[in-house]
XYZ file of C-alpha atoms in Angstrom:
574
model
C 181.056 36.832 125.843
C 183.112 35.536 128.568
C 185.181 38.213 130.532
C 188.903 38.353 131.227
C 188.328 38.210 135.461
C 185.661 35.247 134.682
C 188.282 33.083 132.762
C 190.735 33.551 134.826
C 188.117 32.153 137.721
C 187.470 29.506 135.286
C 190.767 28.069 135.789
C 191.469 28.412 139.321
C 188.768 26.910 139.703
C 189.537 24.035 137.235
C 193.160 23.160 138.055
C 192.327 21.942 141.439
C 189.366 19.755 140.234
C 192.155 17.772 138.124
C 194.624 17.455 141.167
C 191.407 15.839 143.068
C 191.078 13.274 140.093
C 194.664 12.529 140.061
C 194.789 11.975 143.888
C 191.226 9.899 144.281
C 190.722 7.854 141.295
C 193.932 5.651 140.797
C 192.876 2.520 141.787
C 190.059 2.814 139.564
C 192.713 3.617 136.717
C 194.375 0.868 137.911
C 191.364 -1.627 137.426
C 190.794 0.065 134.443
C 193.724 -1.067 132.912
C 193.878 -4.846 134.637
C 189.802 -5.514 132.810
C 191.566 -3.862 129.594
C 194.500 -6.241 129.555
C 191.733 -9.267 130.476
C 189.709 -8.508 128.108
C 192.741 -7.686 125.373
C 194.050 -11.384 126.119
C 191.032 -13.205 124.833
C 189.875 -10.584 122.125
C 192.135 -8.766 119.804
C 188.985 -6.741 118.051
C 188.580 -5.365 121.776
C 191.998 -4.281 122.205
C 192.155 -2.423 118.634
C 188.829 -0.583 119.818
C 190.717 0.180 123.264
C 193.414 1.789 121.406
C 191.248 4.281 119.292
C 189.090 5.044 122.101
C 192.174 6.274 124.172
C 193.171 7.978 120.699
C 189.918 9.906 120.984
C 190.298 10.903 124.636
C 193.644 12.126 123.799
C 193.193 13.680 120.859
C 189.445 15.784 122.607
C 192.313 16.773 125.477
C 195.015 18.214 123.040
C 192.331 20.003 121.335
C 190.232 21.461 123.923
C 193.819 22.698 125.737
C 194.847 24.664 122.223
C 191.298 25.849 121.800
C 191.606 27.397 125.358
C 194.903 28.864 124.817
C 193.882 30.217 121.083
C 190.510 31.604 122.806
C 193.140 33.442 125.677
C 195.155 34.673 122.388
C 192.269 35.618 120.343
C 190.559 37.824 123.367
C 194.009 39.381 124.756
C 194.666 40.687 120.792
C 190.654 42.256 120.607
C 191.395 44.022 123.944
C 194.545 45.774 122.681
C 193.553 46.512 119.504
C 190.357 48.271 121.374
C 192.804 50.056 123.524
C 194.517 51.140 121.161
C 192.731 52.180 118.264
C 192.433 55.789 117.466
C 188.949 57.892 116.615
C 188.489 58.461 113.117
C 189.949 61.622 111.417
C 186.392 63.360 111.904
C 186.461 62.799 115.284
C 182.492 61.664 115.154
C 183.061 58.012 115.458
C 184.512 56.715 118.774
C 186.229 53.339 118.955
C 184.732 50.889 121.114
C 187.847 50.392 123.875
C 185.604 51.769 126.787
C 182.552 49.338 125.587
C 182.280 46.623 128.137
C 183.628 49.163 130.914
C 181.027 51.795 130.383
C 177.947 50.263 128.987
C 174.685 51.327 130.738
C 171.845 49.000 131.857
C 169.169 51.429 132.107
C 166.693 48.398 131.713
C 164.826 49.838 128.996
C 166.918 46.909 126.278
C 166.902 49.222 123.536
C 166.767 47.727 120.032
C 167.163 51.056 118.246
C 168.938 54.244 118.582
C 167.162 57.642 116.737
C 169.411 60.458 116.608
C 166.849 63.381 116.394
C 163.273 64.261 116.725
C 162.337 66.142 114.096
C 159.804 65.119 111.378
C 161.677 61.783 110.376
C 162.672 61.079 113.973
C 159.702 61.485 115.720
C 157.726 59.692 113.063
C 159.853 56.952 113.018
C 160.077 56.604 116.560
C 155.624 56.057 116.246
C 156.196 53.897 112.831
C 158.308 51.471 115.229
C 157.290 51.299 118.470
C 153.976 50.863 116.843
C 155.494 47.552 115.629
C 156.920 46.589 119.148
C 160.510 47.942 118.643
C 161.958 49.472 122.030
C 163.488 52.917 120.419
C 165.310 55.402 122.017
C 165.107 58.463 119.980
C 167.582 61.589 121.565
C 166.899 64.809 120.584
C 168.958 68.101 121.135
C 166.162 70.082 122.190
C 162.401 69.048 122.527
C 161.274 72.287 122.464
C 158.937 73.609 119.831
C 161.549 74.306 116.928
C 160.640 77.454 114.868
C 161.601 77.121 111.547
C 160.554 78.746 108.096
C 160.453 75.801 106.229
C 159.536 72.549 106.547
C 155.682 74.135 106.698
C 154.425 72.352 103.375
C 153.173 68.644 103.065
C 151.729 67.798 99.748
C 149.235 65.206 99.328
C 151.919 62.278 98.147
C 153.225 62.922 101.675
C 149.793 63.341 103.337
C 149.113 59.770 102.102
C 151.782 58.580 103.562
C 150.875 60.082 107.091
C 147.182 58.379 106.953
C 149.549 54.635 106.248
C 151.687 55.229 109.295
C 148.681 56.209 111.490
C 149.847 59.856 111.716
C 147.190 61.611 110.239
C 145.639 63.270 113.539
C 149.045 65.145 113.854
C 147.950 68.029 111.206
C 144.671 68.721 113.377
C 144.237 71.419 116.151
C 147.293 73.068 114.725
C 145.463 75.385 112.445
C 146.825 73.870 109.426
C 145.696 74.638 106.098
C 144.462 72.168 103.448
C 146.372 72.992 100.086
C 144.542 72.004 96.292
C 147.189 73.229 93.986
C 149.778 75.717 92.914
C 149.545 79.768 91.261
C 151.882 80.807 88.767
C 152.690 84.080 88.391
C 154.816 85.661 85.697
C 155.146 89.127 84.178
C 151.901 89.834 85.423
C 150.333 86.692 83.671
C 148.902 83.630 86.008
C 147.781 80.099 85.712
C 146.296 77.792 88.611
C 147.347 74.362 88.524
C 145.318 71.955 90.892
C 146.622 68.548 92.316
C 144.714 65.625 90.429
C 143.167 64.570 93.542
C 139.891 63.340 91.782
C 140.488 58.759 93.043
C 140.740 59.937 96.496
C 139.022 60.802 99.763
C 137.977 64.234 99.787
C 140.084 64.411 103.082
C 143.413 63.855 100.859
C 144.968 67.206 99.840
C 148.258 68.909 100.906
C 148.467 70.693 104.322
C 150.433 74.024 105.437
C 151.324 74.660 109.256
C 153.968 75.833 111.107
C 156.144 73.212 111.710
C 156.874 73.446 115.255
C 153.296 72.988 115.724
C 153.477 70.001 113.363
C 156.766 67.896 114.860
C 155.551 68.779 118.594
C 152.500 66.914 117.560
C 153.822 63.910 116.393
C 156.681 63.794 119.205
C 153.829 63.722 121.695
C 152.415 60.860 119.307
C 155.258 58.706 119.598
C 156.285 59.060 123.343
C 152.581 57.760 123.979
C 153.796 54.778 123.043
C 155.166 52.807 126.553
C 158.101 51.107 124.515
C 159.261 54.819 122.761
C 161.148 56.839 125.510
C 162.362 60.711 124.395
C 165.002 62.076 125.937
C 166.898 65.673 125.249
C 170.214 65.310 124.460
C 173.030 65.590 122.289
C 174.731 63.294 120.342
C 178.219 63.697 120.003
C 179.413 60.671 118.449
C 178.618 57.357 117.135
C 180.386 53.975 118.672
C 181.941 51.676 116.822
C 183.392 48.272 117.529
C 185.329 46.410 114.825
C 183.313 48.823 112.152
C 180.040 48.118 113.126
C 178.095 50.809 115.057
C 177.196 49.556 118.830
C 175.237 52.703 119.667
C 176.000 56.442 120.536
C 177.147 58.944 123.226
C 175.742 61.664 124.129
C 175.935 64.312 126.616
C 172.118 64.845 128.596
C 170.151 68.260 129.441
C 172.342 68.399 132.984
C 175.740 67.994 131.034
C 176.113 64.157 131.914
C 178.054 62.638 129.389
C 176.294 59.086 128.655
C 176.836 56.140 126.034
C 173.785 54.254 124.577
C 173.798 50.625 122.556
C 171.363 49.419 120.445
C 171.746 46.685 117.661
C 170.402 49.406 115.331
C 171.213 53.317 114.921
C 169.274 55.658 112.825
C 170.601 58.714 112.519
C 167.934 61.227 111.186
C 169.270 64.833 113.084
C 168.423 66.900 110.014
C 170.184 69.150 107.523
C 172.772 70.411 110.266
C 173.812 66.722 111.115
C 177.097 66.775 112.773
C 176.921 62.860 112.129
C 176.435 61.787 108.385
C 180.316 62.558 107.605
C 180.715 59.068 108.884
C 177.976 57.366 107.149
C 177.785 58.934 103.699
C 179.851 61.206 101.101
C 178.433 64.574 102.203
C 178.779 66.569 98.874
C 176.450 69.122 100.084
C 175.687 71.874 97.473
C 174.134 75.441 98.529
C 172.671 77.030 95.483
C 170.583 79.862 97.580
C 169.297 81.230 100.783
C 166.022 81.691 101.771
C 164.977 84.863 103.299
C 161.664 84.431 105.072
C 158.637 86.689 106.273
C 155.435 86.116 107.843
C 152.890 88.165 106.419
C 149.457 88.495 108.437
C 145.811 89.572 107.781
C 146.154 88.793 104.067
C 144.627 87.415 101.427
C 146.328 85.472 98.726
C 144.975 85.630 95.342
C 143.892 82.213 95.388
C 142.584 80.685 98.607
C 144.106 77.274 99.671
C 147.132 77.324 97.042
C 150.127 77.741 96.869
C 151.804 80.612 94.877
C 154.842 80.379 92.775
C 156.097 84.013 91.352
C 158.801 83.740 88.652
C 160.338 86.716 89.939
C 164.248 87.998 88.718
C 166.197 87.005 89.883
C 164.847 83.971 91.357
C 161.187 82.512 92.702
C 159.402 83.552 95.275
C 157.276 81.600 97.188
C 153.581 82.097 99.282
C 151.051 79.587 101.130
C 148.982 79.609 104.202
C 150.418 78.931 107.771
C 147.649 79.412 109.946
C 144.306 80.675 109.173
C 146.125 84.247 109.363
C 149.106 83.663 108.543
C 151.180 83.510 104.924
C 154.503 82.478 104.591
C 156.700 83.931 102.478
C 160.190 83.028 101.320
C 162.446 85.030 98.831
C 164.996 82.924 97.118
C 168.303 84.781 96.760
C 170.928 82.992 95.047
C 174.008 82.476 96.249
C 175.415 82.259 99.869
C 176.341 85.493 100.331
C 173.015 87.738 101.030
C 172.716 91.232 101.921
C 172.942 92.413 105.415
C 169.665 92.429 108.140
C 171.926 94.570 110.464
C 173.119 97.434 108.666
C 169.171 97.457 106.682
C 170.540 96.381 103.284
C 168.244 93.644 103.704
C 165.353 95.514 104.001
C 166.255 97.700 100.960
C 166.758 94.728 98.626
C 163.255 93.347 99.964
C 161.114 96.760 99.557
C 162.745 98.051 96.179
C 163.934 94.706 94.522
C 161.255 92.229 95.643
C 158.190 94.190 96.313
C 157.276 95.313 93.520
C 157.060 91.944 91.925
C 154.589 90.678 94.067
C 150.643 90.413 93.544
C 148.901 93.563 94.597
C 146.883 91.806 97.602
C 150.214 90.717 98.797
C 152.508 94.037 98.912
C 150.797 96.095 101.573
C 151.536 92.800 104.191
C 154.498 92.276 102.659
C 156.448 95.783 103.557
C 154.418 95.599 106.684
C 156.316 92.577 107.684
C 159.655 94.149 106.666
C 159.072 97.114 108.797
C 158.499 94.373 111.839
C 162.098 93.291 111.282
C 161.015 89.576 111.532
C 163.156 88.513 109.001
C 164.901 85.302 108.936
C 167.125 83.378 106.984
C 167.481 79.611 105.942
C 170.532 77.921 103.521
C 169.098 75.991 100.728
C 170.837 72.669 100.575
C 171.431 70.077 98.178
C 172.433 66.301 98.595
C 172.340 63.687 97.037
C 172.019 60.481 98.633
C 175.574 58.342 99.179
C 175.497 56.542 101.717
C 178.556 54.506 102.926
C 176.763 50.929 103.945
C 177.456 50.679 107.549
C 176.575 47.618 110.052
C 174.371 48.882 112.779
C 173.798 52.361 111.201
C 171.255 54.189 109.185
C 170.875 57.502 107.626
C 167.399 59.017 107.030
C 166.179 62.508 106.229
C 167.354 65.518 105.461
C 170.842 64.050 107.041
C 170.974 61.471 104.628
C 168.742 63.373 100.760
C 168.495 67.137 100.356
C 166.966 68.690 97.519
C 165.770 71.918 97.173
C 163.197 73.237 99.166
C 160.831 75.238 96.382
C 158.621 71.875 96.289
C 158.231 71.651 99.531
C 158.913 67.602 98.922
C 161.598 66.993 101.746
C 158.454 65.555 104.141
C 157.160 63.397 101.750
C 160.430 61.769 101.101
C 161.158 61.415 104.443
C 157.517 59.502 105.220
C 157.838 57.695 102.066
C 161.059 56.795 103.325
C 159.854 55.211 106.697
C 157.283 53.231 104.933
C 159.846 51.127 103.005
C 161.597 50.972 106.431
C 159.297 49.597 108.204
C 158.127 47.319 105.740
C 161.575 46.076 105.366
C 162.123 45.318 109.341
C 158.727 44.194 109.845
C 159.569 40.651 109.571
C 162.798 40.297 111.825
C 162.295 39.560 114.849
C 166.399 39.915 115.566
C 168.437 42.457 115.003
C 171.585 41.772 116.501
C 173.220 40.267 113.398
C 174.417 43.603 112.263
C 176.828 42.283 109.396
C 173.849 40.596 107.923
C 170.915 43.200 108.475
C 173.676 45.876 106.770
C 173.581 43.880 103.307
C 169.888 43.159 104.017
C 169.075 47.341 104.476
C 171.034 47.836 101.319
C 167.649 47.241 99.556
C 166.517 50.483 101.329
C 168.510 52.516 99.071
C 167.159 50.848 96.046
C 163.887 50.784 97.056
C 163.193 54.212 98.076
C 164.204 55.593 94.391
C 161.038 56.191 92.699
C 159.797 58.602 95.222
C 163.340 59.845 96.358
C 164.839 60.303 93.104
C 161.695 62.143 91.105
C 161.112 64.531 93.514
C 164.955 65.486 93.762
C 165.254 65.368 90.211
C 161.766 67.722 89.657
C 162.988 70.155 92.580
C 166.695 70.456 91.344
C 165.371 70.865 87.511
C 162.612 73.354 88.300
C 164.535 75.479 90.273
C 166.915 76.180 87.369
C 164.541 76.542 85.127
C 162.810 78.974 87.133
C 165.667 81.542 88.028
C 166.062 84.300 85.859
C 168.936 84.022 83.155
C 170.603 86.552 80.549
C 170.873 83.529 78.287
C 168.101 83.552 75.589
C 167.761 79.535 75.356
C 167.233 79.599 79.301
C 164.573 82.759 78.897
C 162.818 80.786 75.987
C 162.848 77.489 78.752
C 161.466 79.614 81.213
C 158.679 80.929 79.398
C 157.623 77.302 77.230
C 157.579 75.934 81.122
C 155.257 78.886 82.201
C 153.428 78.175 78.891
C 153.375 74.326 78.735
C 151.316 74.322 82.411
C 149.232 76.441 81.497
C 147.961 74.668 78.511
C 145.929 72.271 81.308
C 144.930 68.877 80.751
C 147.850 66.555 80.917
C 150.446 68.848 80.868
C 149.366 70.732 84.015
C 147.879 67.588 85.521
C 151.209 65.484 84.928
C 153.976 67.679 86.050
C 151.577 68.578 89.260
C 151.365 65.451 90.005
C 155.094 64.642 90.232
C 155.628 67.948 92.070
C 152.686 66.522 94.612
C 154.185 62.782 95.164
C 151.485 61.489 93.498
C 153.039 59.556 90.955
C 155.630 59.002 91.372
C 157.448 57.550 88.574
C 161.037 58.953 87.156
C 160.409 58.121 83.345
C 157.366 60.591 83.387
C 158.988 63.137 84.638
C 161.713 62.859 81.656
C 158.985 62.233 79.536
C 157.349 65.981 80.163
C 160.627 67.686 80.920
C 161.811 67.622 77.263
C 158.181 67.883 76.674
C 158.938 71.494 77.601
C 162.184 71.696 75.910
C 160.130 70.194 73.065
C 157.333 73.018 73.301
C 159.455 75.733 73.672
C 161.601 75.110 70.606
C 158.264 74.443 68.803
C 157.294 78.214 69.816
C 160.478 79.533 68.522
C 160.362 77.820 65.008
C 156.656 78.435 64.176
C 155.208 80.171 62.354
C 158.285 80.549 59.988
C 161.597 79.826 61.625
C 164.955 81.659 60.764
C 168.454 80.523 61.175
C 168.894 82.338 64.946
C 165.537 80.481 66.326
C 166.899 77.585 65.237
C 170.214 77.790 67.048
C 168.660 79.095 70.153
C 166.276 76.158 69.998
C 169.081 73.821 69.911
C 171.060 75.547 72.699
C 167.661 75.137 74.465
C 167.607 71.294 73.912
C 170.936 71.237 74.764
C 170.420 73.342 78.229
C 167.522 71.361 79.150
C 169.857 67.876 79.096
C 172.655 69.840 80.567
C 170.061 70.832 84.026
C 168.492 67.486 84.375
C 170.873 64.993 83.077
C 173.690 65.722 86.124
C 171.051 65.487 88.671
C 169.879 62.013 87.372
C 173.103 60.931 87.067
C 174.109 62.068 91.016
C 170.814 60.365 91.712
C 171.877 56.848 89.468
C 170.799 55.881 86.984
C 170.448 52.246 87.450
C 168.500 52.326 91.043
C 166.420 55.379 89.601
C 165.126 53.652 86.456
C 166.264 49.820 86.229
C 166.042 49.095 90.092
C 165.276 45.493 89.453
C 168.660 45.174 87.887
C 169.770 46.160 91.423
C 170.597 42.366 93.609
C 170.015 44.438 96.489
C 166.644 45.020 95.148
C 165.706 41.257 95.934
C 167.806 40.644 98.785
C 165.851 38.601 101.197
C 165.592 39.175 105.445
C 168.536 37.501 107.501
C 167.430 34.148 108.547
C 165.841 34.433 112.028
């Protein structure tokens, strides 16, 4: 776009070019109009074409000076409104009146921004420069994060690692391959394995530490020549006329920098400081994890995963490292006793403890007395994004669900596969009004994945805490029951929980399966007046857990997606 200083070079330059015509080229005008009076004499059709031909000429002049003077108008308004517009109310989104004056030419010609290098980042940053993007991906520290979740891939999300070519980033990290899940409950267990029996024998879930894990696959992607990673932290996003030109960000040394791209994906993780301005953050924390390592153990069943339905709320155990088991403690709530002052400790060792397996206990006060204890919000979010030109949300800044199974990685993967598929064929990205209403399929078609394991991990955790109520003890227990009956019913629900299939109306189908089964236990073998009302409160408890989470999730894009026009919106033409 032409600049102010150039235009106004323009026409110096211009005005004396039309004094030189005026003060060389009369005669000529002069003979001009001698052969035009000739030739009007002896032909009137001539004369009449004269006439409109000087029309034209005048006409092209009167034109091209308004045009000129509307362009002036046009430009001087844009660079006042710029001047003067205000940040938005968050403060997150900074108006583009310095664009133009500060932009950067680093001479890398980035065509996307990723905020964050975490599991989504750093994967997409591979997935695309794989594909010939140049991304920029800034991350607030590329250190090796330590984190106590986030340590848990199931084989849905495995799968997706061997399409983007990822697959090599769970070896030499000592990570654990993962068949199935334990249940434990009131000293009663049941193994349920993943139905992995149509695929490679290399296709199971894998446990790690996740530092480990993300350092792997940020090494992966800043292989790549057109990928650079740099630390830093984003502080806002930058907006021109409501589309998002790029980002600034202050660098390691403290340099405060702005970077454009036609494209910005914003995937900084469950602490984003960003997604305020790019979707409705109604973020809900049900619980807190509290998390231990415990070493030189042995779980009671080798390469699984253990759920125990402990009061008042699960508990959860799997492999790390080769010596290594995780364990997190739900505790409901946000408020959770004290580490300082040892209240922690004595809610761990007298309330917690004693629920656990016997292999597990001795490792488990052992790690207590080490005073490694740490501490981790569970969040929920639904996805609500505010369609914005030249921005994208992904990953646990975008969908939270909770954590107890350990989907979050699979969505996110699953997630980058439909984005890359979707900007696989443009070549352009620049049109950002157009590539907006084009990426509005995203939302649409990452549903069946996104929404079933929300729905699954937001259902099952209610089910699984402890509750006074009698209809939510009898769910409990029919859920505990109804897995362990095998066959389909383990096999079906497991597979859902795993990513594996991953279709919404299934898991409706064998939730009130449950509900079904447990109200079947109450009223056989001869039912009574109370079983009966409890087994309708428990109908009625099971649609009042799952039916609010579908409908936060919605219903149209989660089960009628093809009634969705986004759904077959088609790429911007090139």
């Amino acid at each position: 776009m032409t600049q102010p200083n150039q235009m106004l070079h323009a026409r110096v330059y211009t005005t004396p070019s039309h004094h030189r015509q005026r003060l060389e080229r009369p005669p000529q005008r002069n003979v001009l109009v001698s052969t035009h009076c000739s030739i009007s004499s002896s032909t009137p059709h001539s004369h009449k074409r004269l006439k409109m031909f000087h029309l034209y000429i005048l006409g092209a002049f009167f034109a091209s000076v308004l045009g000129f003077f509307l362009h002036y108008a046009l430009r001087d308004k844009e660079r006042k409104d710029n001047c003067h517009r205000h940040h938005r109310a968050d403060g997150l989104v900074t108006s583009s009146s310095e664009i133009g004056q500060c932009r950067q030419d680093d001479g890398f010609g980035t065509d996307i921004i990723i905020v964050g290098a975490g599991v989504a980042g750093s994967a997409l940053a591979h997935t695309l420069g794989k594909d010939g993007r140049r991304v920029h991906v800034i991350e607030r520290d590329l250190t090796e994060p330590d984190r106590i979740v986030g340590e848990l891939l199931q084989p849905g999300g495995y799968l997706k690692l061997i399409e983007l070519g990822l697959e090599d980033c769970v070896e030499e990290i000592d990570a654990q391959r993962v068949l199935g899940y334990a249940l434990f409950k009131d000293g009663k267990n049941t193994r349920l394995s993943y139905p992995l029996e149509k695929f490679h024998s290399d296709v199971a879930g894998r446990s790690f530490h996740n530092g480990r894990f993300i350092q792997r696959m940020r090494e992966k992607a800043a292989s790549l020549s057109n990928v650079r990673m740099e630390q830093g932290t984003v502080t806002s996003l930058l907006e021109e006329n409501g589309t998002i030109k790029g980002v600034q960000y202050k660098t390691k040394a403290g340099q405060e920098l702005k970077a454009y791209a036609p494209l910005t994906i914003v995937c900084d993780g469950c602490f984003s400081n960003l997604r305020r301005s790019l979707c409705n953050p109604k973020v809900d924390v049900p619980s807190c994890f509290v998390g231990l390592v415990l070493e030189n153990c042995q779980l009671p069943f080798a390469n699984h995963g253990h759920v125990i339905l402990a009061d008042p709320s699960p508990i959860l155990c799997y492999p790390i490292s080769s010596t290594e088991v995780r364990c997190l403690v739900d505790v409901p709530g946000q408020k959770l006793p004290s580490i300082a002052n040892g209240e922690m400790a004595n809610y761990l060792k007298t309330r917690v403890a004693p629920q656990l397996p016997p292999q597990l206990y001795d490792a488990f006060i052992s790690a207590i007395d080490q005073g490694k204890i740490r501490t981790m919000p569970n969040r929920s979010m639904p996805a609500d994004p505010y369609p914005t030109p030249g921005a994208l949300l992904m990953g646990d800044a975008f969908n939270m669900r909770h954590p107890l199974t350990g989907g979050g990685m699979t969505v996110a993967l699953s997630d980058i596969v439909v984005l890359r598929d979707l900007l696989k064929p443009l070549s352009n990205l620049n049109d950002a009004v157009s590539l907006s209403k084009y990426l509005e399929s995203f939302y649409t078609l990452r549903k069946p994945v996104a929404s079933t394991i929300n729905t699954l991990a937001g259902a099952l955790y209610k089910v699984f805490c402890a509750s006074p109520d009698q209809a939510r003890k009898e769910m409990r227990e029919a859920c505990f029951d109804y897995l362990s009956l095998g066959g389909v019913c383990s096999a079906g629900p497991v597979a859902l929980l795993s990513g594996l299939n991953p279709r919404p109306l299934s898991l409706v189908v064998h939730f009130f399966a449950v509900a079904i089964y447990g109200v079947g236990r109450l009223l056989l073998p001869f039912p009574s007046l109370k079983r009966m009302w409890i087994g309708a409160r428990l109908i009625s408890g099971a649609s009042s857990i799952i039916f609010p989470i579908i409908k936060a999730e919605g219903v149209r894009q989660m089960f009628f997606p093809v009634t969705v026009p986004a759904y077959y919106r088609a790429p911007p033409a090139k």
